[in-house]
Tab-separated table of C-alpha atoms in Angstrom:
chain	number	residue	atom	x	y	z
A	19	UNK	CA	-22.392	14.744	12.886
A	20	UNK	CA	-23.965	11.339	12.142
A	21	UNK	CA	-23.444	11.935	8.421
A	22	UNK	CA	-19.779	12.628	8.944
A	23	UNK	CA	-19.392	9.442	10.981
A	24	UNK	CA	-21.114	7.388	8.281
A	25	UNK	CA	-18.860	8.860	5.638
A	26	UNK	CA	-15.755	8.038	7.696
A	27	UNK	CA	-16.903	4.407	8.140
A	28	UNK	CA	-17.542	4.165	4.415
A	29	UNK	CA	-14.142	5.541	3.607
A	30	UNK	CA	-12.539	2.966	6.015
A	31	UNK	CA	-14.391	0.131	4.353
A	32	UNK	CA	-13.431	1.228	0.855
A	33	UNK	CA	-9.816	1.571	2.007
A	34	UNK	CA	-9.861	-1.963	3.308
A	35	UNK	CA	-11.356	-3.210	0.037
A	36	UNK	CA	-8.572	-1.551	-1.883
A	37	UNK	CA	-5.778	-2.933	0.305
A	38	UNK	CA	-7.134	-6.472	0.934
A	39	UNK	CA	-8.665	-7.519	-2.371
A	40	UNK	CA	-5.384	-8.053	-4.260
A	41	UNK	CA	-4.008	-10.135	-1.381
A	42	UNK	CA	-7.123	-12.262	-1.175
A	43	UNK	CA	-7.220	-12.955	-4.852
A	44	UNK	CA	-3.500	-13.813	-4.836
A	45	UNK	CA	-4.071	-16.228	-1.924
A	46	UNK	CA	-6.705	-18.180	-3.679
A	47	UNK	CA	-8.020	-18.575	-7.180
A	48	UNK	CA	-11.512	-17.934	-5.957
A	49	UNK	CA	-12.824	-14.825	-4.208
A	50	UNK	CA	-12.915	-15.477	-0.436
A	51	UNK	CA	-15.626	-13.070	0.681
A	52	UNK	CA	-15.538	-14.232	4.349
A	53	UNK	CA	-11.805	-13.515	4.585
A	54	UNK	CA	-12.462	-10.040	3.050
A	55	UNK	CA	-15.065	-9.275	5.715
A	56	UNK	CA	-12.792	-10.480	8.526
A	57	UNK	CA	-9.907	-8.433	7.091
A	58	UNK	CA	-12.200	-5.403	7.081
A	59	UNK	CA	-13.094	-6.050	10.732
A	60	UNK	CA	-9.440	-6.371	11.641
A	61	UNK	CA	-8.638	-3.167	9.853
A	62	UNK	CA	-11.170	-1.298	11.995
A	63	UNK	CA	-9.942	-3.098	15.091
A	64	UNK	CA	-6.323	-2.150	14.341
A	65	UNK	CA	-7.310	1.500	14.116
A	66	UNK	CA	-9.018	1.282	17.501
A	67	UNK	CA	-6.047	-0.502	18.913
A	68	UNK	CA	-3.701	2.061	17.599
A	69	UNK	CA	-5.780	4.800	19.204
A	70	UNK	CA	-5.709	2.947	22.551
A	71	UNK	CA	-1.965	2.624	22.283
A	72	UNK	CA	-1.589	6.419	22.484
A	73	UNK	CA	-1.887	6.395	26.258
A	74	UNK	CA	-0.674	4.043	28.897
A	75	UNK	CA	-0.645	4.037	32.692
A	76	UNK	CA	0.477	2.277	35.769
A	77	UNK	CA	0.117	1.894	39.512
A	78	UNK	CA	2.518	0.946	42.272
A	79	UNK	CA	2.428	0.479	45.978
A	80	UNK	CA	5.143	1.083	48.555
A	81	UNK	CA	6.974	3.959	50.315
A	82	UNK	CA	7.610	6.749	47.749
A	83	UNK	CA	7.695	10.500	47.621
A	84	UNK	CA	8.165	12.957	44.699
A	85	UNK	CA	6.995	13.674	41.175
A	86	UNK	CA	8.336	13.945	37.614
A	87	UNK	CA	7.100	15.577	34.423
A	88	UNK	CA	8.724	14.841	31.055
A	89	UNK	CA	8.076	16.338	27.648
A	90	UNK	CA	10.315	13.789	25.833
A	91	UNK	CA	13.714	12.755	27.222
A	92	UNK	CA	15.078	16.191	26.469
A	93	UNK	CA	12.743	18.202	28.655
A	94	UNK	CA	12.329	16.583	32.094
A	95	UNK	CA	11.855	18.025	35.559
A	96	UNK	CA	11.361	16.187	38.835
A	97	UNK	CA	12.792	14.083	41.607
A	98	UNK	CA	11.527	11.162	43.543
A	99	UNK	CA	12.550	8.194	45.682
A	100	UNK	CA	10.662	4.944	46.019
A	101	UNK	CA	10.791	1.417	47.246
A	102	UNK	CA	7.856	0.035	45.441
A	103	UNK	CA	6.326	-2.794	43.498
A	104	UNK	CA	4.246	-1.776	40.523
A	105	UNK	CA	2.810	-2.604	37.149
A	106	UNK	CA	2.405	-0.666	33.847
A	107	UNK	CA	-0.535	-1.592	31.697
A	108	UNK	CA	-0.848	-1.004	27.878
A	109	UNK	CA	-3.879	1.354	27.995
A	110	UNK	CA	-6.974	2.118	30.057
A	111	UNK	CA	-9.623	-0.257	28.543
A	112	UNK	CA	-9.282	-3.502	30.493
A	113	UNK	CA	-11.079	-5.982	28.158
A	114	UNK	CA	-8.777	-5.091	25.234
A	115	UNK	CA	-5.693	-6.164	27.276
A	116	UNK	CA	-6.495	-9.751	26.545
A	117	UNK	CA	-6.235	-9.352	22.814
A	118	UNK	CA	-2.397	-9.304	22.636
A	119	UNK	CA	-2.242	-12.058	25.219
A	120	UNK	CA	-4.454	-14.406	23.300
A	121	UNK	CA	-3.493	-13.362	19.692
A	122	UNK	CA	0.298	-12.909	20.139
A	123	UNK	CA	0.867	-15.077	23.241
A	124	UNK	CA	2.723	-12.037	24.719
A	125	UNK	CA	2.510	-10.616	28.295
A	126	UNK	CA	0.635	-7.348	28.356
A	127	UNK	CA	1.728	-6.048	31.765
A	128	UNK	CA	5.156	-4.740	32.716
A	129	UNK	CA	6.232	-5.274	36.372
A	130	UNK	CA	8.891	-3.533	38.359
A	131	UNK	CA	10.090	-3.806	41.927
A	132	UNK	CA	12.888	-2.382	44.030
A	133	UNK	CA	14.516	0.694	45.579
A	134	UNK	CA	15.128	3.578	43.224
A	135	UNK	CA	15.818	7.298	43.344
A	136	UNK	CA	16.300	9.834	40.574
A	137	UNK	CA	16.432	13.504	39.773
A	138	UNK	CA	16.064	15.082	36.328
A	139	UNK	CA	16.307	18.528	34.702
A	140	UNK	CA	16.219	19.013	30.958
A	141	UNK	CA	18.172	16.177	29.257
A	142	UNK	CA	20.179	15.553	32.492
A	143	UNK	CA	19.241	12.671	34.819
A	144	UNK	CA	20.973	11.368	37.947
A	145	UNK	CA	19.928	7.883	39.172
A	146	UNK	CA	20.562	5.916	42.396
A	147	UNK	CA	22.703	3.441	40.505
A	148	UNK	CA	25.225	4.214	37.803
A	149	UNK	CA	24.511	0.943	36.041
A	150	UNK	CA	21.485	1.489	33.841
A	151	UNK	CA	20.683	-2.198	33.657
A	152	UNK	CA	20.348	-2.347	37.442
A	153	UNK	CA	17.723	0.510	37.299
A	154	UNK	CA	15.482	-0.672	34.429
A	155	UNK	CA	13.373	-3.072	36.499
A	156	UNK	CA	13.003	-0.626	39.397
A	157	UNK	CA	10.804	2.062	37.867
A	158	UNK	CA	7.901	2.603	35.328
A	159	UNK	CA	8.847	2.364	31.671
A	160	UNK	CA	10.423	5.386	30.104
A	161	UNK	CA	10.872	5.889	26.386
A	162	UNK	CA	12.719	8.608	24.509
A	163	UNK	CA	9.838	10.579	23.019
A	164	UNK	CA	7.137	9.914	25.684
A	165	UNK	CA	5.229	12.785	27.305
A	166	UNK	CA	5.020	11.492	30.876
A	167	UNK	CA	3.851	12.346	34.388
A	168	UNK	CA	4.548	10.403	37.595
A	169	UNK	CA	3.325	11.075	41.144
A	170	UNK	CA	4.616	9.247	44.196
A	171	UNK	CA	2.603	10.041	47.374
A	172	UNK	CA	3.647	7.996	50.433
A	173	UNK	CA	2.358	4.497	49.703
A	174	UNK	CA	0.742	4.970	46.292
A	175	UNK	CA	2.359	5.843	42.976
A	176	UNK	CA	0.625	6.553	39.582
A	177	UNK	CA	2.064	6.918	36.162
A	178	UNK	CA	0.558	8.108	32.800
A	179	UNK	CA	2.161	8.730	29.484
A	180	UNK	CA	1.261	9.845	25.932
A	181	UNK	CA	3.315	8.238	23.154
A	182	UNK	CA	3.891	10.352	20.058
A	183	UNK	CA	5.485	7.510	18.175
A	184	UNK	CA	2.228	5.642	18.505
A	185	UNK	CA	0.377	8.709	17.191
A	186	UNK	CA	2.487	8.440	13.996
A	187	UNK	CA	1.591	4.723	13.835
A	188	UNK	CA	-2.128	5.584	14.348
A	189	UNK	CA	-2.104	7.987	11.362
A	190	UNK	CA	-0.062	5.701	9.122
A	191	UNK	CA	-2.459	2.810	9.822
A	192	UNK	CA	-5.197	4.546	7.801
A	193	UNK	CA	-3.152	4.017	4.584
A	194	UNK	CA	-2.068	0.508	5.441
A	195	UNK	CA	1.425	1.303	6.880
A	196	UNK	CA	2.303	-0.154	10.253
A	197	UNK	CA	5.566	1.444	11.525
A	198	UNK	CA	5.236	-0.141	14.991
A	199	UNK	CA	4.535	-3.650	13.532
A	200	UNK	CA	1.744	-4.180	16.048
A	201	UNK	CA	-1.268	-4.622	13.770
A	202	UNK	CA	-3.234	-7.895	13.908
A	203	UNK	CA	-3.014	-9.864	10.641
A	204	UNK	CA	-5.433	-12.235	9.008
A	205	UNK	CA	-4.299	-15.828	9.511
A	206	UNK	CA	-5.338	-17.777	6.463
A	207	UNK	CA	-4.826	-21.033	8.363
A	208	UNK	CA	-7.440	-20.150	10.972
A	209	UNK	CA	-11.104	-20.265	10.242
A	210	UNK	CA	-12.695	-17.475	12.385
A	211	UNK	CA	-16.362	-17.071	13.251
A	212	UNK	CA	-16.798	-13.417	14.320
A	213	UNK	CA	-20.599	-13.535	13.972
A	214	UNK	CA	-20.770	-16.471	16.342
A	215	UNK	CA	-18.600	-14.693	18.878
A	216	UNK	CA	-20.600	-11.513	18.639
A	217	UNK	CA	-23.926	-13.319	19.232
A	218	UNK	CA	-22.458	-15.417	22.026
A	219	UNK	CA	-21.053	-12.291	23.807
A	220	UNK	CA	-24.334	-10.427	23.455
A	221	UNK	CA	-26.290	-13.447	24.874
A	222	UNK	CA	-23.911	-13.737	27.824
A	223	UNK	CA	-24.433	-10.069	28.710
A	224	UNK	CA	-28.144	-10.081	28.334
A	225	UNK	CA	-29.030	-13.431	29.847
A	226	UNK	CA	-26.154	-14.180	32.204
A	227	UNK	CA	-28.392	-13.475	35.204
A	228	UNK	CA	-30.324	-16.693	34.493
A	229	UNK	CA	-27.353	-18.627	35.828
A	230	UNK	CA	-28.636	-17.852	39.331
A	231	UNK	CA	-32.035	-19.448	39.214
A	232	UNK	CA	-30.843	-22.229	36.886
A	233	UNK	CA	-28.207	-23.339	39.321
A	234	UNK	CA	-30.478	-23.071	42.341
A	235	UNK	CA	-33.020	-25.258	40.632
A	236	UNK	CA	-30.386	-27.768	39.413
A	237	UNK	CA	-28.714	-28.186	42.725
A	238	UNK	CA	-31.982	-28.323	44.634
A	239	UNK	CA	-33.186	-31.119	42.314
A	240	UNK	CA	-30.050	-33.210	42.802
A	241	UNK	CA	-28.941	-32.413	46.394
A	242	UNK	CA	-31.910	-30.950	48.245
A	243	UNK	CA	-33.339	-27.532	49.351
A	244	UNK	CA	-30.554	-26.424	51.691
A	245	UNK	CA	-27.678	-27.115	49.237
A	246	UNK	CA	-29.830	-25.445	46.504
A	247	UNK	CA	-30.145	-22.202	48.564
A	248	UNK	CA	-26.493	-22.133	49.562
A	249	UNK	CA	-24.377	-23.999	47.029
A	250	UNK	CA	-26.752	-23.354	44.120
A	251	UNK	CA	-26.863	-19.659	44.883
A	252	UNK	CA	-23.103	-19.417	45.191
A	253	UNK	CA	-22.502	-21.227	41.968
A	254	UNK	CA	-25.125	-19.131	40.240
A	255	UNK	CA	-23.662	-15.883	41.288
A	256	UNK	CA	-20.130	-16.937	40.308
A	257	UNK	CA	-21.219	-18.199	36.836
A	258	UNK	CA	-23.316	-15.027	36.344
A	259	UNK	CA	-20.311	-12.807	36.983
A	260	UNK	CA	-18.199	-15.005	34.696
A	261	UNK	CA	-20.707	-14.866	31.840
A	262	UNK	CA	-20.990	-11.068	32.158
A	263	UNK	CA	-17.224	-10.501	32.115
A	264	UNK	CA	-16.650	-12.995	29.337
A	265	UNK	CA	-19.604	-11.509	27.391
A	266	UNK	CA	-17.994	-8.110	27.350
A	267	UNK	CA	-14.632	-9.516	26.305
A	268	UNK	CA	-16.166	-11.509	23.490
A	269	UNK	CA	-18.329	-8.648	22.294
A	270	UNK	CA	-15.488	-6.063	22.028
A	271	UNK	CA	-13.094	-8.634	20.485
A	272	UNK	CA	-15.547	-10.313	18.147
A	273	UNK	CA	-13.515	-9.807	14.878
A	274	UNK	CA	-11.074	-12.396	16.092
A	275	UNK	CA	-13.757	-15.197	16.022
A	276	UNK	CA	-12.444	-17.116	19.060
A	277	UNK	CA	-13.790	-20.412	20.268
A	278	UNK	CA	-16.112	-20.107	23.301
A	279	UNK	CA	-14.433	-19.184	26.500
A	280	UNK	CA	-17.321	-20.710	28.497
A	281	UNK	CA	-18.783	-24.137	27.906
A	282	UNK	CA	-21.671	-24.541	27.358
A	283	UNK	CA	-21.749	-21.583	25.086
A	284	UNK	CA	-25.301	-20.553	26.078
A	285	UNK	CA	-27.166	-20.830	29.354
A	286	UNK	CA	-29.760	-23.194	27.984
A	287	UNK	CA	-27.857	-25.697	25.790
A	288	UNK	CA	-29.439	-28.580	23.903
A	289	UNK	CA	-27.134	-30.958	25.708
A	290	UNK	CA	-28.165	-30.546	29.362
A	291	UNK	CA	-25.467	-32.947	30.515
A	292	UNK	CA	-22.538	-30.773	29.308
A	293	UNK	CA	-20.240	-29.812	32.225
A	294	UNK	CA	-19.797	-26.040	32.902
A	295	UNK	CA	-16.159	-24.897	32.501
A	296	UNK	CA	-14.059	-21.943	31.347
A	297	UNK	CA	-11.236	-22.307	28.916
A	298	UNK	CA	-8.659	-20.277	27.060
A	299	UNK	CA	-10.083	-18.986	23.754
A	300	UNK	CA	-8.470	-20.356	20.613
A	301	UNK	CA	-9.203	-20.342	16.886
A	302	UNK	CA	-11.144	-22.956	15.030
A	303	UNK	CA	-8.180	-24.407	13.090
A	304	UNK	CA	-8.463	-25.668	9.559
A	305	UNK	CA	-5.508	-27.723	8.241
């Protein structure tokens, strides 16, 4: 089993070399090995991202009752009525939601709200309003070829779907074709530091707990024992949670080489006077 996985990874790397080398050589007279490595990392990331895109889900709250099952738009069965407010998310792995938001500056959640009722059988559907545009923001997303299930039980509604079109995109991605146009591309203007981000994320996960004693000691030294045990403990717990969450995000998205989300980057910085803050990640730009 392990041998098969190693062969698969080797095949992916060779495929990346074949597809990216001509572009890199055309981009610059010299051979940019760093860009090649980052392109390889993005290739692997894009395959993971395409796999995640196969499934999506959603939750909603509000009075609702009914259910619906759809095997594409041409084979549907169900009926439900709802007056809900809900959200559909791109897939089921939370940290990866941030990638599109930070890379493409696009919203990754789809919201809906309002009163809606529908009944469906086969390709036929009857909705509470004849005007399609008045319905579109009142229910979970529906696409022509989706395999979808929805359950509406009193005050909670749930939605899950499998997208065959994304399965085609997933398979095509292995040979460098992107039918959905959603692959991340190497930006030659941006200088990325994926190794820095990987190490930073790992350190945040492993040593984030040290924020608790560090902040207790720091606040005690500057403000006294009681603030140290109260304010220092509170700050330490908050910063510990922040470092753990950010560490996971940075670790799983390390190919993008973002700037630090938390300053200082590490718990024990050389500059002890640096103020602690969180910021939106962005690329190290090179103009």
